[in-house]
Each structure stands twice: as structure tokens, then as C-alpha cells.
mmCIF file of C-alpha atoms and ligand atoms in Angstrom:
data_model
loop_
_atom_site.group_PDB
_atom_site.id
_atom_site.type_symbol
_atom_site.label_atom_id
_atom_site.label_comp_id
_atom_site.label_asym_id
_atom_site.label_seq_id
_atom_site.Cartn_x
_atom_site.Cartn_y
_atom_site.Cartn_z
ATOM 1 C CA MET T 171 16.622 -42.734 68.233
ATOM 2 C CA VAL T 172 20.318 -41.729 68.244
ATOM 3 C CA TYR T 173 20.858 -44.014 65.235
ATOM 4 C CA ARG T 174 18.060 -42.276 63.374
ATOM 5 C CA LEU T 175 19.267 -38.852 64.459
ATOM 6 C CA LEU T 176 22.704 -39.590 63.081
ATOM 7 C CA LYS T 177 21.138 -41.110 59.923
ATOM 8 C CA LEU T 178 23.142 -44.307 60.285
ATOM 9 C CA GLY T 179 20.577 -47.043 59.740
ATOM 10 C CA HIS T 180 22.053 -50.540 59.539
ATOM 11 C CA PRO T 181 23.834 -51.951 62.688
ATOM 12 C CA ARG T 182 26.962 -52.819 60.667
ATOM 13 C CA ARG T 183 27.169 -49.210 59.508
ATOM 14 C CA VAL T 184 26.771 -48.110 63.148
ATOM 15 C CA ALA T 185 29.734 -50.285 64.183
ATOM 16 C CA HIS T 186 31.806 -48.893 61.290
ATOM 17 C CA TYR T 187 30.832 -45.328 62.247
ATOM 18 C CA PHE T 188 31.880 -45.748 65.893
ATOM 19 C CA LYS T 189 35.168 -47.412 64.879
ATOM 20 C CA ASN T 190 35.993 -44.444 62.627
ATOM 21 C CA LEU T 191 34.995 -41.970 65.333
ATOM 22 C CA ALA T 192 38.009 -43.161 67.317
ATOM 23 C CA PRO T 193 36.185 -42.231 70.563
ATOM 24 C CA GLY T 194 39.343 -42.795 72.647
ATOM 25 C CA ILE T 195 41.401 -40.227 70.724
ATOM 26 C CA PHE T 196 38.503 -37.770 70.541
ATOM 27 C CA LEU T 197 37.828 -37.973 74.281
ATOM 28 C CA GLN T 198 41.512 -37.648 75.111
ATOM 29 C CA GLU T 199 41.811 -34.504 72.932
ATOM 30 C CA LEU T 200 38.559 -33.078 74.296
ATOM 31 C CA CYS T 201 39.749 -33.441 77.904
ATOM 32 C CA ALA T 202 43.233 -32.076 77.126
ATOM 33 C CA LYS T 203 42.136 -29.076 75.013
ATOM 34 C CA PRO T 204 38.372 -28.494 75.233
ATOM 35 C CA GLY T 205 38.596 -25.029 73.639
ATOM 36 C CA ALA T 206 40.439 -26.335 70.569
ATOM 37 C CA ILE T 207 37.924 -29.160 70.039
ATOM 38 C CA GLY T 208 34.759 -27.216 70.863
ATOM 39 C CA ALA T 209 32.428 -30.193 70.320
ATOM 40 C CA ILE T 210 31.095 -33.038 72.472
ATOM 41 C CA CYS T 211 31.504 -35.581 69.674
ATOM 42 C CA PRO T 212 32.575 -35.707 66.021
ATOM 43 C CA SER T 213 30.181 -34.424 63.360
ATOM 44 C CA SER T 214 27.440 -36.752 62.170
ATOM 45 C CA PRO T 215 27.780 -38.221 58.672
ATOM 46 C CA TYR T 216 24.752 -36.148 57.706
ATOM 47 C CA LEU T 217 26.411 -32.851 58.703
ATOM 48 C CA ALA T 218 29.619 -33.961 56.998
ATOM 49 C CA ARG T 219 27.750 -34.721 53.767
ATOM 50 C CA ARG T 220 25.982 -31.353 53.806
ATOM 51 C CA MET T 221 29.316 -29.585 54.344
ATOM 52 C CA ALA T 222 30.858 -31.457 51.401
ATOM 53 C CA GLN T 223 27.874 -30.652 49.178
ATOM 54 C CA GLN T 224 28.630 -26.912 49.499
ATOM 55 C CA VAL T 225 31.904 -27.301 47.557
ATOM 56 C CA PRO T 226 31.348 -26.134 43.978
ATOM 57 C CA ASP T 227 32.550 -28.116 40.949
ATOM 58 C CA GLY T 228 35.927 -27.050 39.601
ATOM 59 C CA ASP T 229 39.567 -27.972 39.709
ATOM 60 C CA GLY T 230 41.124 -25.810 42.459
ATOM 61 C CA LEU T 231 42.408 -27.078 45.782
ATOM 62 C CA VAL T 232 40.005 -27.901 48.582
ATOM 63 C CA ILE T 233 41.403 -27.124 52.030
ATOM 64 C CA GLU T 234 39.823 -28.741 55.067
ATOM 65 C CA LEU T 235 40.541 -27.076 58.416
ATOM 66 C CA GLY T 236 40.334 -29.110 61.642
ATOM 67 C CA GLY T 237 40.114 -32.638 60.226
ATOM 68 C CA GLY T 238 39.704 -34.322 63.646
ATOM 69 C CA THR T 239 38.953 -38.024 63.196
ATOM 70 C CA GLY T 240 38.146 -37.506 59.500
ATOM 71 C CA VAL T 241 34.376 -37.559 59.166
ATOM 72 C CA ILE T 242 34.340 -34.508 56.875
ATOM 73 C CA THR T 243 37.494 -35.641 55.044
ATOM 74 C CA ARG T 244 35.684 -38.843 54.153
ATOM 75 C CA ALA T 245 32.588 -36.938 52.992
ATOM 76 C CA LEU T 246 34.728 -34.660 50.794
ATOM 77 C CA LEU T 247 36.319 -37.691 49.114
ATOM 78 C CA LYS T 248 32.876 -39.249 48.652
ATOM 79 C CA ARG T 249 31.651 -35.973 47.154
ATOM 80 C CA GLY T 250 34.254 -36.567 44.427
ATOM 81 C CA ILE T 251 37.114 -34.292 45.494
ATOM 82 C CA PRO T 252 40.263 -36.078 44.194
ATOM 83 C CA ALA T 253 42.607 -37.051 47.060
ATOM 84 C CA ASP T 254 45.467 -35.123 45.417
ATOM 85 C CA ARG T 255 43.410 -31.891 45.364
ATOM 86 C CA LEU T 256 42.517 -32.108 49.052
ATOM 87 C CA ILE T 257 44.704 -30.749 51.871
ATOM 88 C CA VAL T 258 43.723 -31.238 55.514
ATOM 89 C CA VAL T 259 45.182 -28.890 58.146
ATOM 90 C CA GLU T 260 45.029 -30.135 61.733
ATOM 91 C CA LEU T 261 46.632 -28.813 64.927
ATOM 92 C CA SER T 262 46.537 -31.925 67.113
ATOM 93 C CA SER T 263 49.333 -34.432 66.499
ATOM 94 C CA SER T 264 47.134 -37.374 67.593
ATOM 95 C CA PHE T 265 44.490 -36.454 65.009
ATOM 96 C CA VAL T 266 47.185 -35.869 62.362
ATOM 97 C CA GLN T 267 48.541 -39.365 62.916
ATOM 98 C CA ARG T 268 45.055 -40.865 62.727
ATOM 99 C CA LEU T 269 44.164 -38.907 59.567
ATOM 100 C CA ARG T 270 47.385 -40.007 57.837
ATOM 101 C CA GLU T 271 46.658 -43.658 58.673
ATOM 102 C CA ARG T 272 43.076 -43.380 57.528
ATOM 103 C CA PHE T 273 43.682 -41.358 54.329
ATOM 104 C CA PRO T 274 47.179 -42.231 53.066
ATOM 105 C CA ASP T 275 46.539 -40.492 49.699
ATOM 106 C CA VAL T 276 45.501 -37.151 51.225
ATOM 107 C CA ARG T 277 48.036 -34.492 52.240
ATOM 108 C CA VAL T 278 47.561 -33.934 55.989
ATOM 109 C CA VAL T 279 49.452 -30.902 57.282
ATOM 110 C CA HIS T 280 50.284 -30.558 60.960
ATOM 111 C CA GLY T 281 49.873 -26.873 61.814
ATOM 112 C CA SER T 282 47.570 -24.044 62.727
ATOM 113 C CA ALA T 283 44.940 -22.641 60.377
ATOM 114 C CA ALA T 284 46.005 -19.231 61.696
ATOM 115 C CA GLU T 285 49.136 -19.649 59.516
ATOM 116 C CA LEU T 286 47.351 -21.241 56.583
ATOM 117 C CA ALA T 287 49.114 -19.352 53.780
ATOM 118 C CA GLN T 288 52.472 -20.754 54.934
ATOM 119 C CA LEU T 289 51.180 -24.338 55.052
ATOM 120 C CA ILE T 290 49.787 -24.735 51.542
ATOM 121 C CA PRO T 291 51.334 -24.441 48.048
ATOM 122 C CA GLN T 292 51.758 -20.848 46.893
ATOM 123 C CA GLY T 293 49.858 -19.519 43.883
ATOM 124 C CA GLU T 294 47.421 -22.463 43.513
ATOM 125 C CA ARG T 295 43.769 -21.669 42.926
ATOM 126 C CA ILE T 296 41.608 -22.548 45.950
ATOM 127 C CA ARG T 297 38.148 -23.875 45.214
ATOM 128 C CA ALA T 298 36.987 -24.005 48.824
ATOM 129 C CA ILE T 299 38.027 -23.828 52.447
ATOM 130 C CA VAL T 300 35.880 -26.236 54.467
ATOM 131 C CA SER T 301 36.190 -25.520 58.172
ATOM 132 C CA SER T 302 34.903 -27.226 61.289
ATOM 133 C CA LEU T 303 37.167 -25.137 63.508
ATOM 134 C CA PRO T 304 35.543 -24.115 66.802
ATOM 135 C CA LEU T 305 35.727 -20.383 66.037
ATOM 136 C CA CYS T 306 33.464 -19.597 69.028
ATOM 137 C CA SER T 307 35.704 -21.299 71.605
ATOM 138 C CA LEU T 308 39.178 -20.531 70.197
ATOM 139 C CA PRO T 309 40.957 -17.494 71.682
ATOM 140 C CA ALA T 310 39.734 -14.362 69.865
ATOM 141 C CA PRO T 311 43.171 -13.441 68.368
ATOM 142 C CA ILE T 312 43.449 -16.943 66.848
ATOM 143 C CA SER T 313 39.937 -16.816 65.346
ATOM 144 C CA ARG T 314 40.716 -13.353 63.977
ATOM 145 C CA ALA T 315 43.963 -14.579 62.391
ATOM 146 C CA ILE T 316 42.179 -17.587 60.839
ATOM 147 C CA LEU T 317 39.468 -15.420 59.263
ATOM 148 C CA GLU T 318 42.107 -13.008 57.978
ATOM 149 C CA GLN T 319 43.816 -15.934 56.217
ATOM 150 C CA TRP T 320 40.551 -16.800 54.466
ATOM 151 C CA ARG T 321 40.177 -13.240 53.253
ATOM 152 C CA ILE T 322 43.736 -13.159 51.876
ATOM 153 C CA LEU T 323 43.584 -16.592 50.236
ATOM 154 C CA LEU T 324 40.046 -16.403 48.859
ATOM 155 C CA ASN T 325 40.291 -12.858 47.615
ATOM 156 C CA ASP T 326 37.762 -12.824 44.764
ATOM 157 C CA GLU T 327 37.848 -16.607 44.244
ATOM 158 C CA GLY T 328 36.629 -19.723 45.978
ATOM 159 C CA ILE T 329 34.294 -20.034 48.932
ATOM 160 C CA ALA T 330 34.542 -20.738 52.659
ATOM 161 C CA VAL T 331 32.205 -23.170 54.404
ATOM 162 C CA GLN T 332 31.912 -23.127 58.199
ATOM 163 C CA PHE T 333 29.530 -24.753 60.648
ATOM 164 C CA THR T 334 28.618 -23.517 64.091
ATOM 165 C CA TYR T 335 26.451 -24.817 66.932
ATOM 166 C CA ASN T 336 25.380 -21.283 67.629
ATOM 167 C CA LEU T 337 22.095 -21.106 65.724
ATOM 168 C CA ARG T 338 21.997 -17.345 66.271
ATOM 169 C CA ARG T 339 24.650 -15.050 64.782
ATOM 170 C CA PRO T 340 28.008 -16.115 66.309
ATOM 171 C CA GLY T 341 30.469 -13.383 67.369
ATOM 172 C CA TRP T 342 33.102 -14.254 64.723
ATOM 173 C CA ARG T 343 30.646 -13.302 61.959
ATOM 174 C CA ASP T 344 31.299 -9.627 62.736
ATOM 175 C CA LEU T 345 35.004 -10.172 62.021
ATOM 176 C CA LEU T 346 34.387 -11.832 58.668
ATOM 177 C CA ARG T 347 34.121 -9.300 55.898
ATOM 178 C CA ALA T 348 32.440 -11.608 53.387
ATOM 179 C CA GLU T 349 29.040 -12.161 51.862
ATOM 180 C CA GLU T 350 26.991 -15.112 53.116
ATOM 181 C CA ILE T 351 25.829 -16.857 49.950
ATOM 182 C CA GLY T 352 24.129 -19.850 51.560
ATOM 183 C CA SER T 353 23.050 -21.310 54.877
ATOM 184 C CA ALA T 354 21.404 -24.486 56.122
ATOM 185 C CA THR T 355 20.447 -25.912 59.498
ATOM 186 C CA VAL T 356 21.339 -29.545 60.095
ATOM 187 C CA TRP T 357 19.238 -31.039 62.880
ATOM 188 C CA ALA T 358 20.705 -34.549 62.524
ATOM 189 C CA ASN T 359 23.783 -33.724 64.588
ATOM 190 C CA LEU T 360 24.609 -33.481 68.301
ATOM 191 C CA PRO T 361 24.017 -30.620 68.816
ATOM 192 C CA PRO T 362 22.223 -29.303 65.696
ATOM 193 C CA ALA T 363 24.462 -27.158 63.526
ATOM 194 C CA GLN T 364 24.211 -24.215 61.170
ATOM 195 C CA ILE T 365 26.272 -24.339 57.968
ATOM 196 C CA SER T 366 27.188 -21.032 56.310
ATOM 197 C CA THR T 367 28.882 -20.515 52.953
ATOM 198 C CA PHE T 368 30.797 -17.298 52.263
ATOM 199 C CA SER T 369 32.153 -15.547 49.209
ATOM 200 C CA PHE T 370 34.905 -12.928 49.384
ATOM 201 C CA LYS T 371 34.200 -11.555 45.910
ATOM 202 C CA THR T 372 34.500 -7.822 46.037
ATOM 203 C CA ARG T 373 31.228 -6.336 45.031
ATOM 204 C CA LYS T 374 31.527 -4.483 41.754
ATOM 205 C CA LEU T 375 30.310 -1.024 42.565
ATOM 206 C CA THR T 376 27.954 0.350 39.970
ATOM 207 C CA PRO T 377 28.801 3.968 39.161
ATOM 208 C CA PRO T 378 26.271 6.396 40.608
ATOM 209 C CA ARG T 379 23.593 7.381 38.154
ATOM 210 C CA HIS T 380 23.514 11.094 37.433
ATOM 211 C CA GLU T 381 19.979 12.178 37.178
ATOM 212 C CA HIS T 382 19.251 15.251 35.161
ATOM 213 C CA HIS T 383 16.235 17.180 36.202
ATOM 214 C CA SER T 384 14.998 19.521 33.569
ATOM 215 C CA SER T 385 13.154 22.400 35.080
HETATM 216 C C1 SAM R 625 34.943 -29.552 66.286
HETATM 217 S S1 SAM R 625 36.442 -30.502 65.963
HETATM 218 C C2 SAM R 625 35.985 -31.018 64.305
HETATM 219 C C3 SAM R 625 36.529 -32.363 63.948
HETATM 220 C C4 SAM R 625 35.944 -33.001 62.674
HETATM 221 N N1 SAM R 625 36.224 -32.220 61.488
HETATM 222 C C5 SAM R 625 34.457 -33.152 62.827
HETATM 223 O O1 SAM R 625 33.709 -32.435 62.168
HETATM 224 O O2 SAM R 625 34.060 -34.014 63.616
HETATM 225 C C6 SAM R 625 37.609 -29.160 65.681
HETATM 226 C C7 SAM R 625 38.956 -29.602 65.139
HETATM 227 O O3 SAM R 625 39.753 -28.447 64.878
HETATM 228 C C8 SAM R 625 41.091 -28.690 65.293
HETATM 229 N N2 SAM R 625 41.737 -27.379 65.529
HETATM 230 C C9 SAM R 625 41.539 -26.522 66.549
HETATM 231 N N3 SAM R 625 42.262 -25.395 66.382
HETATM 232 C C10 SAM R 625 42.923 -25.532 65.207
HETATM 233 C C11 SAM R 625 43.802 -24.688 64.467
HETATM 234 N N4 SAM R 625 44.163 -23.480 64.924
HETATM 235 N N5 SAM R 625 44.291 -25.153 63.289
HETATM 236 C C12 SAM R 625 43.932 -26.373 62.811
HETATM 237 N N6 SAM R 625 43.102 -27.217 63.467
HETATM 238 C C13 SAM R 625 42.604 -26.803 64.647
HETATM 239 C C14 SAM R 625 40.929 -29.537 66.533
HETATM 240 O O4 SAM R 625 42.112 -30.221 66.874
HETATM 241 C C15 SAM R 625 39.778 -30.466 66.082
HETATM 242 O O5 SAM R 625 40.260 -31.573 65.397
#
């Protein structure tokens, strides 16, 4: 049942999946900083694939926030994002070490997404920010600072992709001044998740029409 829920299939793939989960590191981080992890286990491959599918074609940078054990990093590479166009930002040093071992060709930055602009190359076009940060369980000022970084960096270009376990409207949505351009529910995850895609394009205001009434 769990195998089918996670869409794993073959036993050898199951063994590979659990090895890559690095359950020891995940559990250790979860116990040490539950609010910064905000999940009972890493994302399923199915959720990771759906997240990666939201990234549009193009040549800008793709920034992943909160790489964890690398399930979404792997899906982004499989989606065809070149390793040298992908940057992963992760706060936990244990996860950073694991991500660097697992993806030696990907730039893994140790730091907080709340200071994103200082962690990535200046002036490069950003195609997408793909986030699995636990925006609901992080302290409110941190979540606010993270969303502000998205608005600054994606001003008129690129998209942001975020998942949440809150299938209703999560509180951080009110802080995000962006248009939701797509959403999908992924049931094959523990717990089920809602993926939202946002654009920060400023809406071009159409000039008011002056109507002339002839009497
Ligand atoms: C829900 S886990 C997601 C892990 C993995 N991407 C997945 O989908 O299984 C959230 C991740 O965000 C990281 N994180 C939390 N706060 C962060 C911050 N301010 N900046 C960067 N990463 C952060 C945590 O260390 C953790 O790896």
C-alpha cells in the first residue's frame, strides 16, 4: 500500500529510494529542529516529479530552496535542468554535506533562503524558484523575509513553485503579493500536498475607457 502510495513499484527501486532518503539524517534533523523541517518524511518521488514539471523551459537559473536529502534536486535534474544551472540553498549543514556528496556537479549553498539575494550570482536571469520550505512552521518573520526575496528576485520574470500540506489556504499566502498561475493536489505523498505556482509579473493596467454618452 505504502509502496503504491509512493509510486515506487519494484522492490529494488524501493531499496534505492530508502537509501537515498537517508532516514538517519532526516530523523536527526527532524528531532533537532522540527519547525525548520516541517515534514514527517521526505517528499515522495511523485511529488518531487510534479514540482519539477512546473519549471518552464528556458535558460535561466533554477534555484531550489530547502534541498533536504535531495529528492526534489534529483527530480529537477531528471526533468532536464542542467547541473550548472541549478543552485540548491539549504540551511542544515548535515543536509548540505549529504547534498554535496550526492550531487557533486550541483552548486549547494549553505545558508538561509531569507538572505537569498546574497547567496546567488547577481544579475543572472532566474527561471524558477522551487521551494519545499516549511513556510507554515517557520517563524513568521523568516517566512516573510523569504517571500520578500522571491518578490525582489522574480520581479516580472520567472516563477515560484511551493508545496504545502495545508490543503486549505495557508497563512503565508496573504503575505505573497503574486498571482497563482497553477495548482495541483498530489495525493501520493505523506501527507498529501498542494503545489502552487506563482508569477510576480506586474499586471499591465489597461487605461480606463472613457465612455461618451450623447444625450
Ligand atoms: C520539508 S523539508 C524538504 C526537504 C526535501 N526538499 C523534500 O522535499 O523532501 C524542508 C527543508 O528546508 C530546509 N530549511 C528550513 N529553513 C530553511 C531556510 N531558512 N533556508 C534554507 N533551507 C531551509 C530544512 O533544513 C529542510 O531540509
